Coordinates of C-alpha atoms in Angstrom, one line a residue:
M1 CA 165.7 32.4 42.1
N2 CA 166.7 29.8 44.7
K3 CA 164.4 28.4 47.4
R4 CA 166.3 30.3 50.2
R5 CA 165.7 33.7 48.4
I6 CA 162.0 32.9 47.9
K7 CA 161.7 31.9 51.6
S8 CA 163.4 35.1 52.7
I9 CA 161.0 37.3 50.6
L10 CA 158.0 35.4 52.0
N11 CA 159.1 35.9 55.6
K12 CA 159.6 39.6 55.0
Q13 CA 156.1 39.9 53.5
Q14 CA 154.6 38.0 56.4
K15 CA 156.4 40.2 58.9
A16 CA 155.3 43.4 57.1
G17 CA 151.8 42.0 57.0
G18 CA 152.0 41.2 60.7
R19 CA 153.1 44.7 61.5
Q20 CA 150.3 46.2 59.5
M21 CA 147.8 43.9 61.3
D22 CA 149.3 44.9 64.6
R23 CA 149.1 48.6 63.6
L24 CA 145.5 48.1 62.5
K25 CA 144.6 46.4 65.8
Y26 CA 146.2 49.2 67.7
I27 CA 144.2 51.8 65.8
M28 CA 141.0 49.9 66.3
H29 CA 141.6 49.6 70.0
K30 CA 142.3 53.4 70.2
V31 CA 139.0 54.1 68.3
I32 CA 137.1 51.9 70.6
D33 CA 138.6 53.5 73.7
R34 CA 137.9 57.0 72.3
T35 CA 134.3 56.0 71.5
K36 CA 133.9 54.7 75.1
D37 CA 135.3 58.0 76.5
S38 CA 133.1 60.1 74.2
Y39 CA 130.0 58.0 75.2
F40 CA 130.9 58.5 78.9
N41 CA 131.4 62.2 78.4
F42 CA 128.1 62.5 76.6
T43 CA 126.1 60.4 79.2
H44 CA 127.8 62.0 82.2
A45 CA 128.2 65.5 81.0
H46 CA 126.4 66.9 84.0
L47 CA 128.9 65.2 86.4
I48 CA 131.9 66.5 84.4
R49 CA 130.4 69.9 84.4
N50 CA 129.9 69.8 88.1
M51 CA 133.5 68.6 88.8
V52 CA 135.0 71.3 86.6
T53 CA 132.7 74.1 87.9
A54 CA 133.1 73.0 91.5
A55 CA 136.8 73.4 91.3
E56 CA 136.3 77.1 90.6
L57 CA 133.9 77.6 93.5
D58 CA 134.5 77.9 97.2
L59 CA 134.2 74.6 99.0
V60 CA 131.9 74.4 102.1
K61 CA 134.0 74.0 105.2
R62 CA 132.8 72.5 108.4
E63 CA 133.0 74.9 111.4
S64 CA 133.7 73.8 114.9
C65 CA 130.2 74.7 115.9
D66 CA 128.7 72.3 113.3
K67 CA 129.2 69.4 115.7
D68 CA 126.2 70.8 117.7
L69 CA 123.8 71.3 114.8
V70 CA 122.5 69.5 111.7
L71 CA 124.1 70.7 108.5
I72 CA 121.6 70.4 105.6
A73 CA 122.0 70.6 101.8
F74 CA 118.7 71.5 100.2
Y75 CA 118.3 71.2 96.5
P76 CA 115.0 72.5 95.1
T77 CA 114.2 71.6 91.5
G78 CA 111.9 73.2 88.9
G79 CA 111.0 76.8 88.2
F80 CA 110.4 79.9 90.3
G81 CA 107.0 78.6 91.6
D82 CA 108.6 75.4 92.7
Y83 CA 111.3 77.3 94.6
I84 CA 108.5 79.2 96.5
I85 CA 106.7 76.0 97.4
S86 CA 109.8 74.3 98.5
S87 CA 110.7 77.1 100.9
K88 CA 107.7 76.0 103.1
L89 CA 109.4 72.7 103.7
L90 CA 112.8 74.5 104.4
D91 CA 111.1 76.7 107.0
E92 CA 109.7 73.8 108.8
M93 CA 113.2 72.4 109.2
L94 CA 114.8 75.7 110.0
L95 CA 112.3 76.6 112.8
H96 CA 112.1 73.2 114.5
I97 CA 115.6 71.9 114.6
P98 CA 119.1 73.4 115.4
C99 CA 120.5 73.5 111.9
R100 CA 122.4 75.4 109.2
I101 CA 121.0 75.1 105.7
D102 CA 122.7 75.6 102.4
V103 CA 120.3 75.9 99.4
Y104 CA 121.8 74.7 96.0
C105 CA 120.0 76.3 93.1
E106 CA 120.3 75.8 89.4
N107 CA 118.8 79.3 89.0
I108 CA 120.7 81.4 91.5
V109 CA 118.6 84.5 90.8
F110 CA 115.4 82.7 91.8
G111 CA 117.2 81.1 94.7
R112 CA 118.3 84.4 96.2
A113 CA 114.9 86.0 95.7
V114 CA 113.2 83.3 97.7
Y115 CA 115.7 81.9 100.2
A116 CA 118.6 84.4 100.8
A117 CA 116.9 86.5 103.5
R118 CA 116.2 83.5 105.8
P119 CA 118.4 83.3 108.9
A120 CA 121.3 80.7 108.9
V121 CA 120.6 80.0 105.2
R122 CA 123.1 80.4 102.3
V123 CA 122.3 80.2 98.6
L124 CA 124.9 78.5 96.5
A125 CA 125.3 77.4 92.9
Y126 CA 124.0 73.9 92.2
E127 CA 127.2 72.9 90.5
S128 CA 129.2 73.0 93.7
L129 CA 126.9 70.4 95.4
Y130 CA 128.8 67.6 93.8
A131 CA 132.1 68.6 95.5
N132 CA 130.5 69.6 98.8
R133 CA 127.8 66.9 99.5
S134 CA 130.1 64.8 101.7
M135 CA 130.2 67.7 104.2
Y136 CA 126.5 67.5 105.0
D137 CA 124.6 65.5 107.5
V138 CA 121.5 65.4 105.2
V139 CA 121.2 66.1 101.5
F140 CA 117.7 66.6 100.2
C141 CA 116.5 66.9 96.6
V142 CA 113.0 68.4 96.5
E143 CA 110.5 68.1 93.6
H144 CA 107.0 66.5 93.8
F145 CA 108.7 64.2 96.3
I146 CA 111.5 64.6 98.8
H147 CA 114.5 62.5 97.9
I148 CA 117.2 61.7 100.5
K149 CA 120.5 61.7 98.6
S150 CA 122.6 60.9 101.7
W151 CA 122.5 61.3 105.5
N152 CA 124.5 60.7 108.6
A153 CA 121.9 58.9 110.7
H154 CA 124.2 58.7 113.8
H155 CA 125.0 62.4 114.0
V156 CA 121.4 63.6 113.1
A157 CA 120.0 61.3 115.8
K158 CA 122.4 62.6 118.3
I159 CA 121.6 66.3 117.7
A160 CA 117.9 66.1 116.7
P161 CA 116.4 62.6 117.4
E162 CA 112.9 63.7 116.3
F163 CA 114.2 65.0 113.0
A164 CA 116.1 61.7 112.6
D165 CA 112.9 59.8 112.9
K166 CA 111.3 62.1 110.3
V167 CA 114.2 61.4 107.8
S168 CA 113.9 57.7 108.4
A169 CA 110.1 57.8 107.9
L170 CA 110.6 59.9 104.8
G171 CA 112.7 57.2 103.2
K172 CA 110.1 54.6 104.0
S173 CA 107.3 56.8 102.7
M174 CA 108.8 56.9 99.2
Q175 CA 107.7 53.3 98.7
T176 CA 104.1 54.3 99.0
V177 CA 103.9 57.9 97.7
C178 CA 106.3 57.7 94.7
P179 CA 105.2 55.5 91.8
E180 CA 107.9 53.2 90.5
I181 CA 107.9 54.5 87.0
E182 CA 111.0 55.4 85.1
Q183 CA 109.6 58.2 82.9
Q184 CA 109.1 61.3 84.9
W185 CA 106.2 62.7 82.9
F186 CA 104.2 59.4 83.3
R187 CA 105.2 59.1 86.9
E188 CA 103.8 62.6 87.6
A189 CA 100.6 61.8 85.7
L190 CA 99.9 58.9 88.0
H191 CA 100.8 61.0 91.0
F192 CA 98.4 63.7 90.0
Q193 CA 95.5 61.2 89.8
R194 CA 96.4 59.9 93.2
S195 CA 96.5 63.4 94.6
R196 CA 93.1 64.2 93.2
L197 CA 91.6 61.2 95.0
L198 CA 93.3 62.0 98.3
G199 CA 92.8 65.8 98.2
I200 CA 96.5 66.6 98.0
N201 CA 97.8 69.7 96.3
R202 CA 101.3 70.8 95.2
W203 CA 102.1 72.0 98.7
T204 CA 100.6 69.3 100.9
E205 CA 102.2 66.5 98.8
L206 CA 105.4 67.4 100.5
R207 CA 104.0 66.1 103.7
H208 CA 104.8 62.6 102.5
G209 CA 101.8 61.3 104.4
S210 CA 102.4 62.7 107.9
V211 CA 106.2 63.1 107.9
F212 CA 106.1 66.9 107.7
A213 CA 103.3 69.3 108.7
I214 CA 103.0 71.8 105.8
P215 CA 99.8 73.2 107.3
D216 CA 98.9 75.6 104.5
Q217 CA 100.0 77.3 101.3
Y218 CA 101.6 80.4 102.7
T219 CA 105.4 81.1 102.9
Y220 CA 107.7 84.1 103.4
V221 CA 108.7 86.0 100.3
P222 CA 110.8 89.0 101.5
L223 CA 110.5 92.5 99.9
H224 CA 113.6 94.7 99.6
R225 CA 113.0 98.4 100.1
S226 CA 116.1 99.2 98.0
C227 CA 114.0 98.5 94.9
L228 CA 111.3 101.1 95.7
E229 CA 113.2 103.8 93.7
R230 CA 112.4 101.9 90.5
I231 CA 108.7 101.9 91.4
W232 CA 108.8 105.7 91.7
E233 CA 110.5 105.9 88.3
T234 CA 107.6 104.0 86.7
G235 CA 105.0 106.4 88.3
L236 CA 102.8 103.5 89.4
Q237 CA 103.0 104.1 93.2
N238 CA 99.9 106.3 93.3
C239 CA 97.7 104.9 90.6
H240 CA 95.4 101.9 90.1
Y241 CA 96.8 99.2 87.8
L242 CA 96.5 95.5 87.1
T243 CA 99.2 93.2 85.7
I244 CA 99.3 90.6 83.0
N245 CA 101.9 88.0 82.0
R246 CA 102.1 86.0 78.8
G247 CA 104.9 83.5 79.3
A248 CA 106.2 80.4 81.0
D249 CA 109.3 78.5 81.6
S250 CA 110.9 77.6 78.2
M251 CA 112.4 74.4 79.6
G252 CA 115.3 74.9 77.2
R253 CA 113.0 75.2 74.2
S254 CA 112.3 78.1 71.9
L255 CA 108.6 77.3 71.8
M256 CA 105.9 78.8 74.0
Q257 CA 104.3 76.3 76.3
T258 CA 100.8 75.0 75.5
K259 CA 99.4 76.3 78.8
V260 CA 100.0 79.9 77.7
W261 CA 96.9 81.9 76.7
P262 CA 96.9 83.0 73.0
L263 CA 98.3 86.4 72.3
R264 CA 95.1 87.5 70.4
H265 CA 93.0 86.6 73.4
Y266 CA 95.2 88.9 75.6
E267 CA 94.9 91.7 73.2
A268 CA 91.1 91.3 72.9
L269 CA 90.9 91.3 76.8
V270 CA 92.9 94.5 76.9
V271 CA 90.3 96.2 74.7
L272 CA 87.5 95.0 76.9
L273 CA 89.3 96.2 80.0
K274 CA 90.0 99.7 78.6
E275 CA 86.3 100.1 77.8
R276 CA 85.0 99.0 81.2
F277 CA 87.9 100.4 83.4
P278 CA 89.5 103.3 81.6
D279 CA 91.2 104.6 84.7
I280 CA 93.0 101.4 85.5
K281 CA 96.4 100.9 83.8
I282 CA 97.4 97.6 82.3
I283 CA 101.0 96.6 83.0
Q284 CA 102.6 93.6 81.2
L285 CA 105.2 91.8 83.2
G286 CA 107.4 88.8 82.3
S287 CA 110.8 87.9 81.0
R288 CA 112.8 89.2 78.0
G289 CA 111.7 87.7 74.7
N290 CA 107.9 87.5 75.5
K291 CA 105.8 89.0 72.8
L292 CA 104.3 92.4 73.6
V293 CA 100.6 92.6 74.3
A294 CA 99.2 95.4 72.1
G295 CA 97.2 98.0 74.0
A296 CA 99.0 97.5 77.4
D297 CA 100.0 100.9 79.0
M298 CA 103.4 99.6 80.0
H299 CA 105.6 96.7 79.1
L300 CA 108.0 95.9 82.0
L301 CA 109.5 92.7 80.7
E302 CA 113.1 93.0 81.8
E303 CA 112.7 94.2 85.4
D304 CA 114.8 92.8 88.2
L305 CA 112.9 90.1 90.1
E306 CA 113.0 92.2 93.3
V307 CA 111.3 95.0 91.4
T308 CA 108.7 92.6 90.0
K309 CA 107.8 91.7 93.6
W310 CA 106.9 95.3 94.3
L311 CA 105.1 95.7 91.0
L312 CA 102.9 92.7 91.7
R313 CA 102.3 93.8 95.3
G314 CA 100.8 97.1 94.1
S315 CA 98.6 95.4 91.5
L316 CA 94.8 95.2 91.9
L317 CA 94.7 92.0 90.0
H318 CA 97.1 89.7 88.2
I319 CA 96.0 87.7 85.0
D320 CA 98.2 84.8 84.0
C321 CA 98.5 81.1 83.2
E322 CA 99.7 78.8 86.0
G323 CA 103.3 79.7 86.7
G324 CA 105.9 81.4 88.8
L325 CA 104.4 84.9 88.9
V326 CA 101.0 83.4 90.0
H327 CA 102.8 81.7 93.0
L328 CA 104.6 85.0 93.8
A329 CA 101.6 87.2 93.5
T330 CA 99.5 84.9 95.6
Q331 CA 102.1 85.0 98.4
L332 CA 102.0 88.8 98.2
A333 CA 98.2 88.6 98.8
V334 CA 97.3 89.7 95.3
K335 CA 94.3 88.1 93.7
C336 CA 95.0 86.2 90.5
I337 CA 92.9 85.1 87.6
V338 CA 94.6 81.9 86.5
L339 CA 93.9 80.2 83.2
F340 CA 94.4 76.5 83.4
G341 CA 95.0 74.2 80.4
P342 CA 97.2 71.1 80.6
T343 CA 98.1 71.8 84.3
P344 CA 95.8 70.0 86.8
L345 CA 93.8 72.6 88.8
H346 CA 93.4 70.3 91.8
T347 CA 97.1 70.2 92.3
Y348 CA 98.3 73.7 91.4
A349 CA 95.3 76.0 92.1
Y350 CA 95.0 78.3 95.1
P351 CA 91.5 78.5 96.5
Q352 CA 91.7 82.3 97.1
N353 CA 92.3 82.9 93.4
I354 CA 89.9 82.9 90.5
N355 CA 90.8 79.7 88.7
L356 CA 89.3 79.2 85.2
K357 CA 89.4 76.0 83.0
S358 CA 87.7 74.9 79.9
D359 CA 84.7 72.6 80.0
K360 CA 85.8 71.1 76.6
C361 CA 89.3 69.9 77.4
Y362 CA 91.6 70.2 80.3
G363 CA 94.4 68.6 82.4
C364 CA 96.5 66.4 80.1
M365 CA 99.8 67.1 82.0
G366 CA 101.9 63.9 82.0
L367 CA 99.8 61.9 79.5
H368 CA 102.6 62.0 77.0
S369 CA 106.3 63.0 77.1
D370 CA 105.8 66.4 75.2
W371 CA 102.7 67.5 77.0
A372 CA 104.1 71.0 77.7
F373 CA 104.6 71.9 74.1
S374 CA 102.1 69.8 72.0
C375 CA 98.4 69.0 72.4
Y376 CA 97.6 65.4 73.2
R377 CA 94.8 65.5 70.7
G378 CA 97.0 66.9 68.0
M379 CA 95.3 70.3 67.8
K380 CA 97.3 73.2 66.5
R381 CA 95.2 75.5 68.6
P382 CA 94.7 73.6 71.9
E383 CA 91.1 73.7 72.8
C384 CA 91.8 73.9 76.6
M385 CA 93.2 77.5 76.1
Y386 CA 91.5 78.8 73.0
S387 CA 88.0 78.0 74.4
L388 CA 88.7 80.2 77.3
T389 CA 87.5 83.4 75.5
P390 CA 88.3 87.0 76.5
E391 CA 84.7 87.5 77.3
I392 CA 84.8 84.6 79.9
V393 CA 87.8 86.2 81.6
M394 CA 86.4 89.7 81.4
T395 CA 83.3 88.6 83.3
S396 CA 85.4 87.4 86.3
V397 CA 87.6 90.5 86.1
Q398 CA 84.5 92.8 86.2
V399 CA 82.9 91.1 89.2
Y400 CA 86.1 91.2 91.2
L401 CA 87.3 94.7 90.4
D402 CA 83.8 96.2 91.1
H403 CA 83.9 94.7 94.6
K404 CA 87.6 95.5 95.1
L405 CA 87.3 99.2 94.3
V406 CA 84.3 99.6 96.7
Q407 CA 86.2 97.7 99.4
E408 CA 89.3 99.9 99.1
K409 CA 87.3 103.1 99.9
T410 CA 86.2 101.7 103.3
R411 CA 89.0 99.4 104.3
L412 CA 90.5 101.7 107.0
K413 CA 87.2 102.2 108.8
R414 CA 87.3 98.9 110.6
L415 CA 90.8 99.3 112.1
V416 CA 91.4 100.3 115.7
R417 CA 94.8 101.8 116.4
I418 CA 95.8 101.8 120.1
P419 CA 99.1 103.2 121.4
A420 CA 100.6 101.0 124.1
V421 CA 102.7 102.4 127.0
P422 CA 105.4 100.8 129.2
N423 CA 104.2 99.2 132.4
K424 CA 106.7 99.3 135.3
D425 CA 104.6 97.6 137.9
K426 CA 105.6 94.5 139.8
D427 CA 103.1 92.2 138.0
C428 CA 104.9 92.8 134.7
R429 CA 108.3 91.7 136.1
Q430 CA 106.8 88.7 137.9
I431 CA 105.1 87.5 134.8
Y432 CA 108.3 87.8 132.8
Q433 CA 110.3 85.9 135.4
T434 CA 107.7 83.1 135.4
C435 CA 107.9 82.8 131.6
K436 CA 111.7 83.0 131.6
K437 CA 112.0 80.1 134.0
K438 CA 110.1 77.9 131.5
Q439 CA 112.1 79.3 128.5
P440 CA 115.4 81.1 129.3
L441 CA 115.8 82.5 125.8
L442 CA 112.8 84.8 126.3
T443 CA 113.4 88.6 126.7
M444 CA 111.5 91.7 127.8
C445 CA 111.7 95.1 126.2
Q446 CA 110.8 98.0 128.5
A447 CA 108.9 99.8 125.7
Y448 CA 106.6 96.8 125.3
A449 CA 106.6 95.6 129.0
G450 CA 103.0 96.5 129.7
L451 CA 101.6 95.7 126.3
Y452 CA 100.0 92.5 127.5
T453 CA 97.6 94.6 129.7
V454 CA 96.4 96.4 126.5
I455 CA 95.9 93.2 124.7
L456 CA 93.9 91.6 127.5
E457 CA 91.7 94.7 127.7
Q458 CA 91.0 94.6 123.9
A459 CA 90.3 90.9 124.1
E460 CA 87.6 91.4 126.7
K461 CA 86.0 94.1 124.6
L462 CA 86.0 91.9 121.5
K463 CA 84.4 89.0 123.5
K464 CA 81.7 91.3 124.8
C465 CA 80.9 93.0 121.5
S466 CA 80.8 89.9 119.3
H467 CA 79.9 87.3 121.9
R468 CA 82.9 85.1 120.9
Q469 CA 83.1 81.8 122.7
E470 CA 86.1 80.3 120.9
K471 CA 89.8 81.1 121.5
L472 CA 90.9 84.5 120.2
N473 CA 93.6 84.4 117.5
I474 CA 96.4 86.8 118.1
A475 CA 99.2 87.7 115.6
L476 CA 102.4 89.2 116.9
I477 CA 104.7 90.9 114.3
Y478 CA 108.4 91.7 115.0
A479 CA 108.1 90.1 118.4
K480 CA 111.7 88.8 118.3
R481 CA 112.1 86.9 121.6
D482 CA 109.6 88.8 123.7
Y483 CA 107.9 87.0 126.5
I484 CA 104.4 88.3 125.7
G485 CA 103.5 85.7 123.1
W486 CA 104.5 82.9 125.6
Y487 CA 102.3 84.5 128.3
L488 CA 99.3 85.0 126.0
Q489 CA 99.5 81.3 125.0
D490 CA 99.4 80.4 128.7
Q491 CA 96.3 82.6 129.0
G492 CA 94.4 80.5 126.5
F493 CA 94.9 82.5 123.3
A494 CA 95.9 81.0 119.9
V495 CA 99.2 82.9 119.2
T496 CA 101.0 83.1 115.9
V497 CA 104.3 85.0 115.8
F498 CA 105.8 86.5 112.6
D499 CA 109.4 87.6 112.5
P500 CA 112.1 87.7 109.8
D501 CA 114.9 86.3 111.9
Y502 CA 113.9 85.9 115.6
G503 CA 117.0 87.8 116.8
Y504 CA 119.5 85.8 114.7
S505 CA 122.9 87.3 115.3
G506 CA 124.4 86.4 111.9
R507 CA 127.1 84.5 113.6
I508 CA 127.9 81.0 112.1
G509 CA 126.6 78.4 114.6
D510 CA 124.1 80.7 116.3
T511 CA 121.3 78.2 117.1
E512 CA 119.5 80.3 119.8
F513 CA 116.8 81.4 117.4
N514 CA 116.2 77.8 116.2
R515 CA 116.0 76.6 119.8
L516 CA 113.6 79.4 120.7
T517 CA 111.2 78.9 117.8
A518 CA 111.3 75.1 118.4
A519 CA 110.5 75.6 122.1
C520 CA 107.7 78.0 121.4
A521 CA 106.2 75.7 118.8
A522 CA 106.3 72.9 121.4
H523 CA 104.4 75.3 123.7
G524 CA 101.6 75.5 121.2
M525 CA 102.6 78.7 119.4
D526 CA 102.7 79.0 115.6
M527 CA 106.1 80.3 114.6
R528 CA 106.6 81.7 111.1
L529 CA 109.1 83.8 109.1
G530 CA 107.4 87.0 108.0
D531 CA 107.4 90.8 108.5
G532 CA 105.1 93.8 108.4
L533 CA 105.1 94.0 104.6
Q534 CA 104.5 90.3 103.9
I535 CA 102.6 88.2 106.4
P536 CA 102.3 84.6 105.2
Y537 CA 98.8 83.8 106.4
A538 CA 95.2 83.7 105.2
S539 CA 93.1 86.8 105.1
N540 CA 90.5 87.5 107.8
S541 CA 92.2 85.2 110.3
F542 CA 93.1 87.1 113.5
D543 CA 91.1 88.9 116.1
I544 CA 94.0 91.0 117.3
T545 CA 97.2 91.9 115.4
V546 CA 100.1 93.5 117.4
I547 CA 103.0 95.3 115.7
F548 CA 106.2 95.5 117.8
C549 CA 107.6 98.5 116.1
R550 CA 108.0 102.1 117.2
K551 CA 107.9 103.6 113.7
P552 CA 106.1 101.2 111.4
D553 CA 105.8 101.7 107.7
K554 CA 102.3 103.0 108.1
K555 CA 100.9 102.4 104.6
G556 CA 102.5 99.0 104.1
Y557 CA 101.9 97.6 107.5
I558 CA 98.3 98.7 107.7
R559 CA 97.6 97.0 104.4
E560 CA 98.9 93.6 105.7
A561 CA 97.5 94.0 109.2
E562 CA 94.0 94.9 107.8
R563 CA 94.2 91.9 105.4
I564 CA 94.8 89.3 108.1
L565 CA 92.4 90.8 110.6
K566 CA 88.8 89.7 110.9
P567 CA 86.2 92.5 110.0
D568 CA 85.9 93.6 113.6
G569 CA 89.5 92.9 114.6
C570 CA 91.8 95.2 116.5
L571 CA 95.3 96.5 115.4
I572 CA 97.7 97.5 118.2
W573 CA 101.1 99.1 117.8
I574 CA 103.5 101.3 119.8
G575 CA 104.3 104.4 117.8
E576 CA 104.5 108.1 117.8
D577 CA 102.2 108.6 114.8
Q578 CA 98.8 107.2 115.5
K579 CA 96.8 109.6 113.4

């Protein structure tokens, strides 16, 4: 074989080898690119999910009226209890600035149960926030801290300068209230320790120092009458019962959280309850999948959340670990016995409840990453929960129920019902005109026109009988935009107004109710969302309660009015049935 032939063969082999190398390099580059894509998809799966899902949802559109109000996106995190707590912050914004609020919820059922009945508030799926966030003037994410995701400082300052100052102060406060720790669990553990020293709880931590007011732990949780038919089906409407729950948020795991009381303890408690209170039924509530507590009279584990509200409201007592149903029951003025384990009592407990914790071990929340499902001390039976015996719980149950049952027999004796009549004299008209000059949005209903004279008469009687020297506290329910509250505030009374919508028309861009509630608050009145069935306020607080309703739900309204009244308080309403 000549040299030329050999050289030709070598050249062909080199070219073939070069093509193979090029092919190999091409394949390697494709593998690297695919790996990068897969890594991006894995690490940013939530963003991709949001983009895909958002394309299937309706986009939020700015209306022409939005130029005159602040458009807020409100994203509450956590479970059902966190949604309830966050609604307090939402209400403070809703009733003090001209705004429209869209609430983005990961759990749309929880979101609708808490937020949907509020005026000028829409509940949307969290996935659509990614596509819609550029439409808002302010985007808030609410957990233990309030995070500002974005905001249009110029527009907010133009519409609501005081609110703009709050948002600005909120951003600065994060440097002092939020620990700079990457791990959420460890960051929260440090925050809980700070809160204990400062006397801050799960509600008041949302003040961010003094940026927001958050005066107490009461918020509006609406009740829907359409669910009462289901209560009648259960047969519980006319009997005494207490409720129990053994469950907690699964956090995407199949395990039961450490903070849940042992099943055998629940079953032993049921035996003790049956022996001491045989006429009181025991109803187990909770979600599907919770283990049944043997001995309970009824297991209602798959009820609609709106039905669960009514079931809790009718309960004499609710027994549970710290969780969503405790927050719900407490807002519905139902006493709870709450068993605390890893969860810090100083942060999550309500003072009006019976809060129990072990003397042997307690409060490890946030000390390690898996605190919710494993004991920090490595115990298979966490001592914090197992040492809270059924006998300890039964002692608290017995003390409370013995007092409660006696109290129920006499509760109506201290109520004074007074029918009010219209007053057509000139004084009434003049007072109304004077108030209207100060606040043009105030109105006067002829049926209630002379109600202020009845209130003043009863106030004088209370002062004489009890020798009160301080301001009288007056609660007005369903007052809408009536002038009487404004007038009473001028007369030196401490006025709190509860209404579910303050006359909101339902029309997009209707800011009259916002402007009215903000003006009344500036006048010194306490303006809150609420109704006759659920008044978000502490018990035994008011000297006089007035119901602006011709045909009130007698049984439901009396219960709430009696609860918030002081022992010698006075209930006033206009109605045909006063017997």
